Amino acid sequence: MQATQVVEFEHQLAGVACTARAWAKVPVTPSAERRHDLKARIRRLLKERSAVLLAHYYVEADIQDLAEETGGCVADSLEMARFGRAQAAPTLVVAGVRFMGETAKILNPEKRVLMPDLDASCSLDLGCPADEFSRFCDLHPERTVVVYANTSAAVKARAGWVVTSAIALDVVRHLHEGGEKILWAPDRHLGAYVQSRTGADMLLWHGACVVHEEFKARELEVLKKEHPRAKVLVHPESPAEVIELADAVGSTTQIINAAKALDADEFIVATDNGMLHKLRMLMPEKRFIEAPTAGASATCKSCAHCPWMAMNGLANLAEALETGANEIHIDPEIARRAYRPIDRMLAFAEGRKVRVRASGDLARDGALFRNVGPA
């Protein structure tokens, strides 16, 4: 029987912050021979099923490599969905967590969307259940509801805007300048970061990412002293005291761009360590070091890797392709309502001269979302 890992995460119940527990399956590491066979099987099945593999930066390296080798993509959650919309393929296979599969389905309703494991969730999604969130919104009808992409389709359907971490500042600043008050969910660290830089009146849902919340400022300061030339790259879902130590703060895509642009050959990276594979592939001449997630004599909850992202493996990816299991289904009315705040963000980005709509010409669309993504 497959082992499971218990994961604690932040949850808001009746307006009160509390701790909840969920589980994640612990994947079985295949042997070298099994790994080789599975990769060959996946390549064959992708071709036979006319399917495209969309992989998030945080999943295992083998899956990221397969996506790129077979004409798919490795990207943040919204770019995965956008890339899928530009494909003629009738089937998309999303290697990530469930909200990413849902986003792909919302933006590609005519396509079949499969995932390696539908139980691969997210602490931000789990910590913001739609019914509880809807009641919270009802208590504050005067506020504009802005939700992060790391939420369920049902939560997105309750929102006025959906944002990614890279465009959140622009959207909230725009709303603030228009005199609007914000109800923000679910990540309180990202919300506080946006609030501090826009001055907006924001009411924050109490949620956090189990990976990014675990980065430690004091231990990061020690690591910086050990690597004085290193620049620090931080995702804004991290605690404020970690963000204060950063040389660059941004989404997964922006972290890549910062590593390319900054005048340094050594970086300390405070985001999911699955990201290091892409960074090292793109910049093999540079050194990337994981930011610390535990203090002296302490253990880490996530050890800088999402336990649900880790549920994406070669075996269950091959099984989904073989059988058609783990297909994403969304209630049509929820999908219709969830599409509107996503489309509103896309239109806003387009108006700000950030090209985010696919033309269908892959060569021309290659730069889409480069500065807009995720999650």
Short mmCIF file of C-alpha atoms in Angstrom, two decimals:
data_model
loop_
_atom_site.label_atom_id
_atom_site.label_comp_id
_atom_site.label_asym_id
_atom_site.label_seq_id
_atom_site.Cartn_x
_atom_site.Cartn_y
_atom_site.Cartn_z
CA MET A 1 0.00 0.00 0.00
CA GLN A 2 1.26 3.47 -0.89
CA ALA A 3 2.39 5.57 2.06
CA THR A 4 0.87 8.95 2.81
CA GLN A 5 2.23 12.14 4.35
CA VAL A 6 0.14 14.28 6.71
CA VAL A 7 0.43 17.99 5.91
CA GLU A 8 -0.66 20.81 8.19
CA PHE A 9 -1.93 24.01 6.58
CA GLU A 10 -3.63 27.27 7.53
CA HIS A 11 -7.40 27.44 7.30
CA GLN A 12 -9.95 30.15 8.06
CA LEU A 13 -13.17 28.98 9.67
CA ALA A 14 -15.97 31.44 10.53
CA GLY A 15 -13.40 34.22 10.26
CA VAL A 16 -10.98 32.58 12.69
CA ALA A 17 -7.55 31.31 11.66
CA CYS A 18 -6.85 27.72 12.57
CA THR A 19 -4.70 24.77 11.54
CA ALA A 20 -6.08 21.92 9.47
CA ARG A 21 -4.58 18.69 8.20
CA ALA A 22 -4.61 16.99 4.82
CA TRP A 23 -2.70 14.13 3.28
CA ALA A 24 -0.48 13.64 0.27
CA LYS A 25 0.60 10.36 -1.26
CA VAL A 26 4.30 9.61 -1.05
CA PRO A 27 5.44 8.54 -4.52
CA VAL A 28 7.44 5.39 -5.13
CA THR A 29 10.77 6.09 -6.83
CA PRO A 30 11.10 3.83 -9.89
CA SER A 31 14.26 1.89 -10.64
CA ALA A 32 16.50 3.16 -13.43
CA GLU A 33 15.17 0.50 -15.80
CA ARG A 34 11.54 1.20 -14.87
CA ARG A 35 12.14 4.93 -15.27
CA HIS A 36 13.54 4.42 -18.78
CA ASP A 37 10.57 2.23 -19.77
CA LEU A 38 8.01 4.68 -18.38
CA LYS A 39 9.51 7.62 -20.24
CA ALA A 40 9.43 5.67 -23.51
CA ARG A 41 5.83 4.64 -22.83
CA ILE A 42 4.77 8.24 -22.13
CA ARG A 43 6.38 9.51 -25.33
CA ARG A 44 4.54 6.83 -27.32
CA LEU A 45 1.19 7.46 -25.61
CA LEU A 46 1.37 11.24 -26.06
CA LYS A 47 1.77 10.68 -29.79
CA GLU A 48 -0.89 7.96 -30.04
CA ARG A 49 -3.43 9.96 -28.00
CA SER A 50 -2.71 13.28 -29.79
CA ALA A 51 -2.03 14.74 -26.36
CA VAL A 52 0.13 17.62 -25.16
CA LEU A 53 1.92 17.54 -21.79
CA LEU A 54 1.85 20.73 -19.73
CA ALA A 55 4.18 20.61 -16.71
CA HIS A 56 4.61 23.08 -13.89
CA TYR A 57 8.07 24.26 -12.86
CA TYR A 58 7.65 22.46 -9.52
CA VAL A 59 7.10 18.87 -10.73
CA GLU A 60 9.92 16.34 -11.00
CA ALA A 61 12.68 16.91 -13.54
CA ASP A 62 11.82 13.86 -15.68
CA ILE A 63 8.31 15.17 -16.31
CA GLN A 64 9.57 18.67 -17.12
CA ASP A 65 12.03 17.20 -19.61
CA LEU A 66 9.36 15.02 -21.21
CA ALA A 67 7.07 18.01 -21.68
CA GLU A 68 9.73 19.95 -23.56
CA GLU A 69 10.98 16.95 -25.54
CA THR A 70 7.49 16.15 -26.84
CA GLY A 71 6.35 19.64 -27.83
CA GLY A 72 4.58 20.53 -24.60
CA CYS A 73 5.62 23.22 -22.16
CA VAL A 74 7.09 23.80 -18.72
CA ALA A 75 5.63 26.93 -17.22
CA ASP A 76 3.50 28.54 -14.52
CA SER A 77 -0.16 27.60 -14.15
CA LEU A 78 -1.74 30.24 -16.36
CA GLU A 79 0.81 29.88 -19.14
CA MET A 80 0.14 26.14 -19.07
CA ALA A 81 -3.53 26.85 -19.75
CA ARG A 82 -2.74 29.49 -22.38
CA PHE A 83 -0.30 27.21 -24.14
CA GLY A 84 -2.93 24.48 -24.14
CA ARG A 85 -5.42 26.80 -25.82
CA ALA A 86 -2.95 27.42 -28.65
CA GLN A 87 -2.68 23.71 -29.44
CA ALA A 88 -4.70 21.74 -31.96
CA ALA A 89 -4.38 18.68 -29.73
CA PRO A 90 -7.75 17.54 -28.30
CA THR A 91 -6.19 16.29 -25.05
CA LEU A 92 -4.13 18.19 -22.49
CA VAL A 93 -2.28 16.40 -19.70
CA VAL A 94 -1.58 18.76 -16.82
CA ALA A 95 1.24 17.75 -14.46
CA GLY A 96 0.75 19.98 -11.44
CA VAL A 97 -1.95 20.38 -8.80
CA ARG A 98 -5.69 20.27 -9.23
CA PHE A 99 -6.43 23.99 -9.54
CA MET A 100 -4.05 24.06 -12.52
CA GLY A 101 -6.03 21.35 -14.26
CA GLU A 102 -9.21 23.27 -13.54
CA THR A 103 -7.76 26.49 -14.95
CA ALA A 104 -6.72 24.64 -18.09
CA LYS A 105 -10.26 23.27 -18.44
CA ILE A 106 -11.87 26.68 -17.85
CA LEU A 107 -9.79 28.22 -20.64
CA ASN A 108 -10.06 25.14 -22.88
CA PRO A 109 -13.62 23.85 -22.32
CA GLU A 110 -13.70 21.92 -25.58
CA LYS A 111 -10.56 19.92 -24.73
CA ARG A 112 -10.14 16.85 -22.59
CA VAL A 113 -7.93 17.65 -19.58
CA LEU A 114 -6.23 14.79 -17.71
CA MET A 115 -4.00 14.81 -14.64
CA PRO A 116 -1.67 12.18 -13.17
CA ASP A 117 -3.52 12.41 -9.83
CA LEU A 118 -6.69 14.38 -9.07
CA ASP A 119 -5.86 14.26 -5.35
CA ALA A 120 -2.82 16.47 -5.91
CA SER A 121 -4.05 19.59 -4.15
CA CYS A 122 -2.63 22.82 -2.72
CA SER A 123 -2.67 24.26 0.80
CA LEU A 124 -3.98 27.58 -0.53
CA ASP A 125 -6.84 25.83 -2.32
CA LEU A 126 -7.63 23.50 0.62
CA GLY A 127 -7.45 26.41 3.05
CA CYS A 128 -10.07 28.43 1.15
CA PRO A 129 -13.16 26.23 0.72
CA ALA A 130 -15.76 27.77 -1.56
CA ASP A 131 -18.69 27.71 0.87
CA GLU A 132 -16.73 29.32 3.71
CA PHE A 133 -15.19 31.86 1.35
CA SER A 134 -18.57 32.76 -0.12
CA ARG A 135 -19.93 33.47 3.37
CA PHE A 136 -16.89 35.65 4.06
CA CYS A 137 -17.55 37.61 0.87
CA ASP A 138 -21.21 38.05 1.79
CA LEU A 139 -20.14 39.75 5.03
CA HIS A 140 -18.24 42.38 3.03
CA PRO A 141 -20.36 43.22 -0.03
CA GLU A 142 -18.74 46.64 -0.35
CA ARG A 143 -15.38 45.10 -1.28
CA THR A 144 -14.11 43.98 -4.67
CA VAL A 145 -13.15 40.31 -4.49
CA VAL A 146 -9.68 39.52 -5.86
CA VAL A 147 -8.45 35.93 -5.69
CA TYR A 148 -5.11 34.39 -6.48
CA ALA A 149 -4.86 31.77 -9.22
CA ASN A 150 -4.14 29.14 -6.53
CA THR A 151 -7.83 28.57 -5.83
CA SER A 152 -10.59 26.24 -6.96
CA ALA A 153 -12.90 26.96 -9.88
CA ALA A 154 -15.73 27.55 -7.38
CA VAL A 155 -13.73 30.22 -5.53
CA LYS A 156 -12.77 31.88 -8.81
CA ALA A 157 -16.45 31.90 -9.75
CA ARG A 158 -17.15 34.03 -6.64
CA ALA A 159 -14.49 36.61 -7.55
CA GLY A 160 -14.45 39.85 -9.48
CA TRP A 161 -10.81 39.37 -10.46
CA VAL A 162 -8.36 36.48 -10.65
CA VAL A 163 -4.69 37.49 -10.48
CA THR A 164 -1.30 35.88 -10.75
CA SER A 165 1.58 36.91 -8.51
CA ALA A 166 3.22 38.87 -11.32
CA ILE A 167 0.22 41.01 -12.18
CA ALA A 168 -1.32 41.32 -8.71
CA LEU A 169 0.42 44.63 -7.96
CA ASP A 170 -0.81 46.24 -11.18
CA VAL A 171 -4.40 45.04 -10.75
CA VAL A 172 -4.70 46.05 -7.08
CA ARG A 173 -3.04 49.41 -7.72
CA HIS A 174 -5.54 50.01 -10.52
CA LEU A 175 -8.47 49.14 -8.26
CA HIS A 176 -7.09 51.24 -5.40
CA GLU A 177 -6.68 54.26 -7.65
CA GLY A 178 -10.34 53.81 -8.58
CA GLY A 179 -11.32 54.04 -4.92
CA GLU A 180 -12.16 50.36 -4.49
CA LYS A 181 -11.61 48.38 -1.31
CA ILE A 182 -10.28 44.86 -1.75
CA LEU A 183 -11.19 41.49 -0.29
CA TRP A 184 -8.15 39.33 -0.99
CA ALA A 185 -7.71 35.56 -0.89
CA PRO A 186 -6.16 33.22 -0.11
CA ASP A 187 -2.44 33.86 0.49
CA ARG A 188 -1.97 36.38 3.31
CA HIS A 189 1.76 36.81 2.65
CA LEU A 190 1.26 37.71 -1.00
CA GLY A 191 -1.69 39.89 0.03
CA ALA A 192 0.42 41.74 2.62
CA TYR A 193 3.19 42.23 0.04
CA VAL A 194 0.72 43.73 -2.44
CA GLN A 195 -0.88 45.88 0.26
CA SER A 196 2.47 47.26 1.43
CA ARG A 197 3.39 48.34 -2.09
CA THR A 198 0.06 49.74 -3.24
CA GLY A 199 -1.37 51.25 -0.06
CA ALA A 200 -4.70 49.63 -0.91
CA ASP A 201 -7.38 48.95 1.69
CA MET A 202 -7.23 45.14 1.72
CA LEU A 203 -9.03 42.62 3.89
CA LEU A 204 -6.94 39.43 3.81
CA TRP A 205 -8.10 35.83 3.98
CA HIS A 206 -5.85 33.84 6.33
CA GLY A 207 -4.11 31.32 4.08
CA ALA A 208 -0.53 30.39 3.26
CA CYS A 209 1.53 28.12 1.04
CA VAL A 210 3.11 25.28 3.03
CA VAL A 211 6.29 25.65 0.97
CA HIS A 212 6.88 29.39 0.89
CA GLU A 213 5.76 30.09 4.45
CA GLU A 214 8.55 27.84 5.73
CA PHE A 215 11.45 29.98 4.51
CA LYS A 216 13.34 31.42 7.49
CA ALA A 217 14.80 34.94 7.60
CA ARG A 218 17.38 34.42 10.34
CA GLU A 219 18.82 31.34 8.67
CA LEU A 220 18.72 33.13 5.31
CA GLU A 221 20.85 35.91 6.78
CA VAL A 222 23.40 33.31 7.90
CA LEU A 223 23.42 31.74 4.44
CA LYS A 224 23.92 35.16 2.84
CA LYS A 225 27.03 35.67 4.98
CA GLU A 226 28.36 32.32 3.79
CA HIS A 227 27.74 33.38 0.17
CA PRO A 228 28.31 37.16 0.18
CA ARG A 229 28.19 37.49 -3.61
CA ALA A 230 24.91 35.63 -3.97
CA LYS A 231 21.72 37.46 -4.94
CA VAL A 232 18.50 36.39 -3.21
CA LEU A 233 15.43 35.57 -5.33
CA VAL A 234 12.15 35.30 -3.41
CA HIS A 235 8.59 34.40 -4.31
CA PRO A 236 6.11 36.88 -2.73
CA GLU A 237 4.18 34.06 -1.01
CA SER A 238 7.08 34.07 1.48
CA PRO A 239 6.93 35.82 4.89
CA ALA A 240 7.62 39.57 4.93
CA GLU A 241 10.92 39.22 6.79
CA VAL A 242 12.19 36.91 4.02
CA ILE A 243 10.98 39.26 1.29
CA GLU A 244 12.91 42.10 2.96
CA LEU A 245 16.16 40.21 2.34
CA ALA A 246 15.49 39.73 -1.38
CA ASP A 247 17.33 41.27 -4.30
CA ALA A 248 14.37 40.37 -6.51
CA VAL A 249 10.81 39.39 -5.64
CA GLY A 250 8.52 37.78 -8.19
CA SER A 251 6.64 34.90 -9.68
CA THR A 252 8.31 31.78 -11.03
CA THR A 253 8.74 33.40 -14.45
CA GLN A 254 10.07 36.62 -12.92
CA ILE A 255 12.57 34.65 -10.82
CA ILE A 256 13.95 33.13 -14.03
CA ASN A 257 14.16 36.55 -15.66
CA ALA A 258 15.88 38.03 -12.60
CA ALA A 259 18.49 35.26 -12.57
CA LYS A 260 19.21 36.05 -16.21
CA ALA A 261 19.36 39.81 -15.73
CA LEU A 262 21.16 40.29 -12.42
CA ASP A 263 24.92 40.68 -12.44
CA ALA A 264 25.72 37.60 -10.37
CA ASP A 265 26.77 34.01 -10.85
CA GLU A 266 25.35 32.72 -7.56
CA PHE A 267 21.77 32.87 -6.30
CA ILE A 268 19.85 31.83 -3.20
CA VAL A 269 16.33 30.87 -4.27
CA ALA A 270 13.29 31.00 -1.98
CA THR A 271 10.68 29.06 -3.90
CA ASP A 272 9.82 25.39 -4.45
CA ASN A 273 13.04 23.51 -5.19
CA GLY A 274 11.48 21.95 -8.28
CA MET A 275 12.24 25.31 -9.86
CA LEU A 276 15.98 24.71 -9.58
CA HIS A 277 15.92 22.18 -12.44
CA LYS A 278 14.78 24.81 -14.94
CA LEU A 279 17.15 27.45 -13.56
CA ARG A 280 20.12 25.10 -13.81
CA MET A 281 19.19 24.01 -17.31
CA LEU A 282 18.84 27.58 -18.55
CA MET A 283 21.95 28.88 -16.76
CA PRO A 284 24.38 25.99 -16.18
CA GLU A 285 27.22 28.43 -15.58
CA LYS A 286 25.47 29.85 -12.50
CA ARG A 287 25.01 28.32 -9.06
CA PHE A 288 21.56 28.08 -7.44
CA ILE A 289 21.20 27.37 -3.71
CA GLU A 290 18.02 26.49 -1.83
CA ALA A 291 16.93 29.03 0.77
CA PRO A 292 16.64 27.53 4.29
CA THR A 293 13.27 26.20 5.49
CA ALA A 294 14.25 25.20 9.04
CA GLY A 295 16.11 26.75 11.93
CA ALA A 296 18.63 25.26 14.34
CA SER A 297 17.44 21.89 15.70
CA ALA A 298 14.16 22.29 13.83
CA THR A 299 12.56 20.16 11.18
CA CYS A 300 10.88 21.48 8.07
CA LYS A 301 7.26 20.86 7.08
CA SER A 302 7.78 20.94 3.34
CA CYS A 303 11.58 20.99 2.92
CA ALA A 304 11.04 23.46 0.05
CA HIS A 305 9.02 21.05 -2.07
CA CYS A 306 5.24 20.85 -2.35
CA PRO A 307 4.07 17.40 -1.20
CA TRP A 308 1.20 17.52 -3.70
CA MET A 309 3.43 18.48 -6.63
CA ALA A 310 5.50 15.44 -5.67
CA MET A 311 2.45 13.24 -6.35
CA ASN A 312 3.03 13.71 -10.09
CA GLY A 313 5.14 10.74 -11.14
CA LEU A 314 6.04 8.90 -14.30
CA ALA A 315 3.88 5.90 -13.39
CA ASN A 316 0.61 7.75 -12.79
CA LEU A 317 1.27 10.03 -15.77
CA ALA A 318 1.58 6.96 -18.01
CA GLU A 319 -1.53 5.42 -16.43
CA ALA A 320 -3.62 8.54 -17.06
CA LEU A 321 -2.59 8.56 -20.71
CA GLU A 322 -3.20 4.82 -21.10
CA THR A 323 -6.66 4.72 -19.50
CA GLY A 324 -7.98 8.27 -19.75
CA ALA A 325 -8.36 8.33 -15.96
CA ASN A 326 -8.30 11.45 -13.82
CA GLU A 327 -10.17 13.69 -16.23
CA ILE A 328 -11.10 17.18 -15.01
CA HIS A 329 -14.81 17.95 -14.98
CA ILE A 330 -16.24 21.31 -13.89
CA ASP A 331 -19.87 22.27 -13.54
CA PRO A 332 -20.61 24.37 -16.68
CA GLU A 333 -22.15 27.23 -14.70
CA ILE A 334 -19.17 27.42 -12.31
CA ALA A 335 -16.79 27.27 -15.28
CA ARG A 336 -18.69 30.07 -17.02
CA ARG A 337 -18.57 32.30 -13.93
CA ALA A 338 -14.91 31.45 -13.23
CA TYR A 339 -13.94 32.35 -16.78
CA ARG A 340 -15.10 35.97 -16.39
CA PRO A 341 -12.60 37.12 -13.72
CA ILE A 342 -9.79 35.29 -15.53
CA ASP A 343 -10.73 36.97 -18.80
CA ARG A 344 -10.93 40.32 -17.01
CA MET A 345 -7.31 39.89 -15.93
CA LEU A 346 -6.27 38.90 -19.46
CA ALA A 347 -7.98 41.96 -20.91
CA PHE A 348 -6.35 44.20 -18.28
CA ALA A 349 -2.92 42.80 -19.10
CA GLU A 350 -3.56 43.29 -22.79
CA GLY A 351 -4.54 46.90 -22.16
CA ARG A 352 -1.26 47.40 -20.31
CA LYS A 353 0.57 46.20 -23.44
CA VAL A 354 1.29 42.78 -21.94
CA ARG A 355 0.37 40.32 -24.69
CA VAL A 356 -1.49 37.43 -23.12
CA ARG A 357 -3.90 36.14 -25.76
CA ALA A 358 -2.79 33.34 -28.02
CA SER A 359 -3.01 33.80 -31.77
CA GLY A 360 -2.52 30.11 -32.55
CA ASP A 361 0.86 30.86 -34.15
CA LEU A 362 3.28 29.16 -31.75
CA ALA A 363 6.36 30.91 -33.08
CA ARG A 364 4.72 34.29 -32.58
CA ASP A 365 3.16 33.35 -29.24
CA GLY A 366 6.36 32.12 -27.63
CA ALA A 367 6.77 35.23 -25.48
CA LEU A 368 3.22 35.28 -24.18
CA PHE A 369 2.84 35.41 -20.41
CA ARG A 370 6.56 35.73 -19.90
CA ASN A 371 5.91 38.44 -17.32
CA VAL A 372 2.40 37.53 -16.26
CA GLY A 373 2.51 34.14 -14.66
CA PRO A 374 1.71 32.45 -11.85
CA ALA A 375 1.36 30.54 -9.55
#
